[in-house]
Amino acid sequence: VSKETDFFTCEAPLLAIPPSDLGSNYDYAIPPGKKHTNDPKVSISSTVAKREAFAICALVARMNEAAEFFKDMHCGDNKNTRRDKSLNLWDTF
């Protein structure tokens, strides 16, 4: 799956569901553009971690709903249509 354009296709998997304890397992964030640096972590409070985890979980759920709708409307009998939730959001950056 191309990072830029291929999420809404019949052949693209859905986004993987984040773990239910996402907001309580981390006390740091990795800002955009810092993933591949020597020290990408930035400390965050537990309140911020929970808020950001909520946002990530809500966005993943809505993106998957939109992708499911797309597949229902446009993929028909395409044997290559994927509905597995295996696309790791982290890997797309």
PDB file of C-alpha atoms in Angstrom:
ATOM      1  CA  VAL A   1       0.000   0.000   0.000  1.00  0.00           C
ATOM      2  CA  SER A   2       1.419   3.333  -1.026  1.00  0.00           C
ATOM      3  CA  LYS A   3       1.612   5.836   1.802  1.00  0.00           C
ATOM      4  CA  GLU A   4      -0.039   8.600  -0.175  1.00  0.00           C
ATOM      5  CA  THR A   5      -2.982   7.264  -2.133  1.00  0.00           C
ATOM      6  CA  ASP A   6      -3.789   3.578  -1.880  1.00  0.00           C
ATOM      7  CA  PHE A   7      -5.820   3.224   1.333  1.00  0.00           C
ATOM      8  CA  PHE A   8      -9.189   3.522  -0.406  1.00  0.00           C
ATOM      9  CA  THR A   9      -8.744   0.634  -2.835  1.00  0.00           C
ATOM     10  CA  CYS A  10     -10.205  -2.840  -2.950  1.00  0.00           C
ATOM     11  CA  GLU A  11      -6.772  -4.408  -2.456  1.00  0.00           C
ATOM     12  CA  ALA A  12      -5.707  -2.357   0.573  1.00  0.00           C
ATOM     13  CA  PRO A  13      -6.137  -3.814   4.063  1.00  0.00           C
ATOM     14  CA  LEU A  14      -7.968  -1.892   6.760  1.00  0.00           C
ATOM     15  CA  LEU A  15      -6.061  -0.185   9.544  1.00  0.00           C
ATOM     16  CA  ALA A  16      -5.030  -2.362  12.469  1.00  0.00           C
ATOM     17  CA  ILE A  17      -6.969  -1.643  15.654  1.00  0.00           C
ATOM     18  CA  PRO A  18      -4.757   0.023  18.295  1.00  0.00           C
ATOM     19  CA  PRO A  19      -4.389  -1.837  21.594  1.00  0.00           C
ATOM     20  CA  SER A  20      -7.077  -1.014  24.164  1.00  0.00           C
ATOM     21  CA  ASP A  21      -4.433   0.083  26.681  1.00  0.00           C
ATOM     22  CA  LEU A  22      -2.719   2.516  24.292  1.00  0.00           C
ATOM     23  CA  GLY A  23      -3.371   5.545  26.521  1.00  0.00           C
ATOM     24  CA  SER A  24      -1.961   3.964  29.663  1.00  0.00           C
ATOM     25  CA  ASN A  25       1.165   2.272  28.296  1.00  0.00           C
ATOM     26  CA  TYR A  26       3.070   5.322  27.097  1.00  0.00           C
ATOM     27  CA  ASP A  27       4.395   8.446  28.774  1.00  0.00           C
ATOM     28  CA  TYR A  28       5.910   9.816  25.585  1.00  0.00           C
ATOM     29  CA  ALA A  29       5.032  10.775  22.032  1.00  0.00           C
ATOM     30  CA  ILE A  30       7.070  10.800  18.858  1.00  0.00           C
ATOM     31  CA  PRO A  31       6.320  13.995  16.931  1.00  0.00           C
ATOM     32  CA  PRO A  32       5.955  13.927  13.147  1.00  0.00           C
ATOM     33  CA  GLY A  33       9.318  13.869  11.417  1.00  0.00           C
ATOM     34  CA  LYS A  34      11.183  12.546  14.475  1.00  0.00           C
ATOM     35  CA  LYS A  35      10.631   8.791  14.004  1.00  0.00           C
ATOM     36  CA  HIS A  36      14.057   8.178  12.481  1.00  0.00           C
ATOM     37  CA  THR A  37      16.122  10.446  14.729  1.00  0.00           C
ATOM     38  CA  ASN A  38      18.401   9.429  17.600  1.00  0.00           C
ATOM     39  CA  ASP A  39      16.054  10.697  20.316  1.00  0.00           C
ATOM     40  CA  PRO A  40      12.522  10.920  18.909  1.00  0.00           C
ATOM     41  CA  LYS A  41      10.624  10.684  22.225  1.00  0.00           C
ATOM     42  CA  VAL A  42       8.978  13.662  23.894  1.00  0.00           C
ATOM     43  CA  SER A  43       7.543  13.244  27.410  1.00  0.00           C
ATOM     44  CA  ILE A  44       3.800  13.746  27.785  1.00  0.00           C
ATOM     45  CA  SER A  45       1.440  13.607  30.742  1.00  0.00           C
ATOM     46  CA  SER A  46      -0.928  10.704  31.277  1.00  0.00           C
ATOM     47  CA  THR A  47      -3.842  13.023  30.473  1.00  0.00           C
ATOM     48  CA  VAL A  48      -2.321  13.949  27.108  1.00  0.00           C
ATOM     49  CA  ALA A  49      -1.505  10.287  26.414  1.00  0.00           C
ATOM     50  CA  LYS A  50      -5.114   9.291  27.054  1.00  0.00           C
ATOM     51  CA  ARG A  51      -6.483  12.124  24.903  1.00  0.00           C
ATOM     52  CA  GLU A  52      -4.177  11.301  22.013  1.00  0.00           C
ATOM     53  CA  ALA A  53      -4.943   7.579  22.304  1.00  0.00           C
ATOM     54  CA  PHE A  54      -8.666   8.363  22.204  1.00  0.00           C
ATOM     55  CA  ALA A  55      -8.171  10.461  19.068  1.00  0.00           C
ATOM     56  CA  ILE A  56      -6.093   7.763  17.365  1.00  0.00           C
ATOM     57  CA  CYS A  57      -8.630   5.049  18.192  1.00  0.00           C
ATOM     58  CA  ALA A  58     -11.552   7.182  16.995  1.00  0.00           C
ATOM     59  CA  LEU A  59      -9.790   8.108  13.749  1.00  0.00           C
ATOM     60  CA  VAL A  60      -8.793   4.520  12.986  1.00  0.00           C
ATOM     61  CA  ALA A  61     -12.379   3.365  13.560  1.00  0.00           C
ATOM     62  CA  ARG A  62     -13.809   6.095  11.286  1.00  0.00           C
ATOM     63  CA  MET A  63     -11.194   5.476   8.571  1.00  0.00           C
ATOM     64  CA  ASN A  64     -12.011   1.766   8.616  1.00  0.00           C
ATOM     65  CA  GLU A  65     -15.742   2.535   8.415  1.00  0.00           C
ATOM     66  CA  ALA A  66     -15.117   4.768   5.403  1.00  0.00           C
ATOM     67  CA  ALA A  67     -12.915   2.125   3.755  1.00  0.00           C
ATOM     68  CA  GLU A  68     -15.563  -0.553   4.374  1.00  0.00           C
ATOM     69  CA  PHE A  69     -18.183   1.703   2.773  1.00  0.00           C
ATOM     70  CA  PHE A  70     -15.891   2.274  -0.210  1.00  0.00           C
ATOM     71  CA  LYS A  71     -15.322  -1.466  -0.596  1.00  0.00           C
ATOM     72  CA  ASP A  72     -19.058  -2.195  -0.291  1.00  0.00           C
ATOM     73  CA  MET A  73     -19.893   0.375  -2.967  1.00  0.00           C
ATOM     74  CA  HIS A  74     -17.031  -0.196  -5.426  1.00  0.00           C
ATOM     75  CA  CYS A  75     -15.416  -3.594  -5.055  1.00  0.00           C
ATOM     76  CA  GLY A  76     -18.314  -5.900  -5.894  1.00  0.00           C
ATOM     77  CA  ASP A  77     -17.061  -9.406  -6.612  1.00  0.00           C
ATOM     78  CA  ASN A  78     -13.384  -8.436  -6.727  1.00  0.00           C
ATOM     79  CA  LYS A  79     -11.600 -11.497  -5.336  1.00  0.00           C
ATOM     80  CA  ASN A  80      -8.653  -9.355  -4.250  1.00  0.00           C
ATOM     81  CA  THR A  81     -10.721  -7.218  -1.890  1.00  0.00           C
ATOM     82  CA  ARG A  82      -9.110  -7.177   1.536  1.00  0.00           C
ATOM     83  CA  ARG A  83     -11.021  -6.568   4.748  1.00  0.00           C
ATOM     84  CA  ASP A  84      -8.356  -7.713   7.174  1.00  0.00           C
ATOM     85  CA  LYS A  85      -7.276  -5.147   9.747  1.00  0.00           C
ATOM     86  CA  SER A  86      -3.545  -5.495   9.273  1.00  0.00           C
ATOM     87  CA  LEU A  87      -2.266  -2.100   8.082  1.00  0.00           C
ATOM     88  CA  ASN A  88      -0.201  -0.666  10.935  1.00  0.00           C
ATOM     89  CA  LEU A  89      -0.734   3.091  11.015  1.00  0.00           C
ATOM     90  CA  TRP A  90       2.754   3.613  12.465  1.00  0.00           C
ATOM     91  CA  ASP A  91       4.333   1.964   9.426  1.00  0.00           C
ATOM     92  CA  THR A  92       2.730   4.467   7.061  1.00  0.00           C
ATOM     93  CA  PHE A  93       4.879   7.343   8.345  1.00  0.00           C
TER      94      PHE A  93
END
